[in-house]
Amino acid sequence: MTDDTVLSVRDLTKHYPVTEGLLDREVGRIRAVDGISFEVRRGETLGLIGESGCGKSTAARSLLRLETPTGGEVRFDGETVGDHTDDERKRFRRQAGMIFQDPTSSFDPRLSIGESVAEPLALHGMGDRERRRNVVETILAEVDLSADDYDRYPHELSGGQKQRVALARALVTNPELLVADEPVSALDVSVEAEILALVERLQTTFGLSILLISHDMSVVRDVCDRVAVMYLGEIVELGPTEAVFSEPQHPYTRALLASMPTPDPGQRGGRADLSGEVPDPSDPPPGCRFHTRCPAVIQPPGYDLDQAVWRGIMDLRVAVRDRTLDIERLRERRVVAEEAESAENLSKGELRSALRDAYDVPEELSDSNAEQALSTALAEIVDGELSSADERLRGAFPTVCIQEHPCLRETETGHPAACHLHDVADEASAAEPSLSPEG
Ligand code: ADP
Ligand code: MG
């Protein structure tokens, strides 16, 4: 950490307990934020990006102490946030403003705009009403609202105007840091551009450091100096915006980029690279949390299967492991497709073919060892012997991506990513086939 650092977050964790019964016994925990570290430097805008549910808002609330974190350390201007006295906590609140995604629910409908914006001033001890009014009118002008707006009410404002008021309120105490959680996601595109331009202008006027949270890559590209990419409670890549966009080092970042709309509709990436659902954070996948969706899951040495086929085998492996494979549904669909009279008429061979179809695996794999293991596993699945199939698939199709949790580490571009594709040191050991069962 240098003098240049306004906010430093180390191993921040926020778990929500899942409880059951009258005694609220803890039966699990939602790992909303699971050990993230980053810094916000003076005057910069750091973007925090990731799909909905990956933990961005929880991270923001925890680091601002709107919620008590489960673990980790947050330092603001070099001082630990948390073991604060009331006075220190108040000072921290004054120095770190926040605006929220939903501009409507963040206002008390009974307060006028001016009263809402003045509230933090009163809270921080500015007793003089007239003075408060002056300060508020000045800040309203900074966000391109007028003194006349002081006496209006939230319901009279458009979404964009509400976000301007939210900015005014966050900045009225002249903070060093602004945390903006999805500040434009509820707005129309044209208004979005206006608000982002305003944020950039305010940054200069107020000398702000900003943590900008968004699920939209195009928002961070235009506004942020650096970007942290979050997936399921963890940061998987962190670097200068330009480097992250031009040389993404994590398959998840690449998938997010590919799913961005492009100006040319014919080129639209769609969501092809990012299929499947975000897994449940109360039961995150072992190893690399992205392995259930990653197009680049690593094959063990000795295999050279088409990557799409490998992905299909991984999907099958995961479905068998997690018991999400629904053989009965597959059977029914096949009956319909083949216009067969009944499910009983389907042969086991037909069901095995149906499984290959469902997972985009060809009738015969190019590798004979792989083929033998796969066809045996498929036979076991069809016979309902899922444990045996699970063990067989694990043994025959191992991958470091399920075996080991990747750490965030430097890549060739100089910015860190958490992906086994960058495990140079491990390459030597990976040369030995590892057929041991995995966790
Ligand atoms: P994001 O802002 O990236 O969309 P959130 O931080 O809102 O993600 O949520 C992360 C995960 O934590 C989600 O699975 C969400 O359901 C869960 N979560 C958030 N707040 C709570 C809470 N108060 N209690 C239990 N689970 C929560
Ligand atoms: Mg959120």
Tab-separated table of N, CA and C and ligand atoms in Angstrom, residues 52-53 55-58 61 101 181-182 213, ligand 2:
chain	number	residue	atom	x	y	z
A	52	SER	N	-24.826	-10.499	-12.356
A	52	SER	CA	-25.701	-10.331	-11.209
A	52	SER	C	-25.535	-11.515	-10.244
A	53	GLY	N	-25.439	-11.201	-8.966
A	53	GLY	CA	-25.333	-12.249	-7.956
A	53	GLY	C	-23.914	-12.639	-7.597
A	55	GLY	N	-21.715	-10.854	-6.069
A	55	GLY	CA	-21.278	-10.335	-4.769
A	55	GLY	C	-20.836	-8.878	-4.760
A	56	LYS	N	-21.087	-8.159	-5.841
A	56	LYS	CA	-20.597	-6.772	-5.949
A	56	LYS	C	-21.225	-5.856	-4.888
A	57	SER	N	-22.547	-5.904	-4.776
A	57	SER	CA	-23.211	-5.015	-3.816
A	57	SER	C	-22.844	-5.386	-2.386
A	58	THR	N	-22.755	-6.679	-2.119
A	58	THR	CA	-22.361	-7.112	-0.781
A	58	THR	C	-20.957	-6.607	-0.460
A	61	ARG	N	-21.285	-2.875	0.375
A	61	ARG	CA	-21.879	-2.624	1.696
A	61	ARG	C	-20.941	-3.033	2.817
A	101	GLN	N	-28.095	1.424	-6.751
A	101	GLN	CA	-28.638	1.095	-8.070
A	101	GLN	C	-30.016	1.693	-8.309
A	181	ASP	N	-22.887	2.044	-6.881
A	181	ASP	CA	-23.328	0.685	-7.167
A	181	ASP	C	-24.347	0.700	-8.308
A	182	GLU	N	-23.933	0.244	-9.468
A	182	GLU	CA	-24.806	0.210	-10.652
A	182	GLU	C	-25.539	1.544	-10.836
A	213	ILE	N	-19.367	0.175	-9.579
A	213	ILE	CA	-19.842	-1.200	-9.703
A	213	ILE	C	-20.808	-1.296	-10.866
B	2	MG	MG	-25.853	-5.535	-6.937
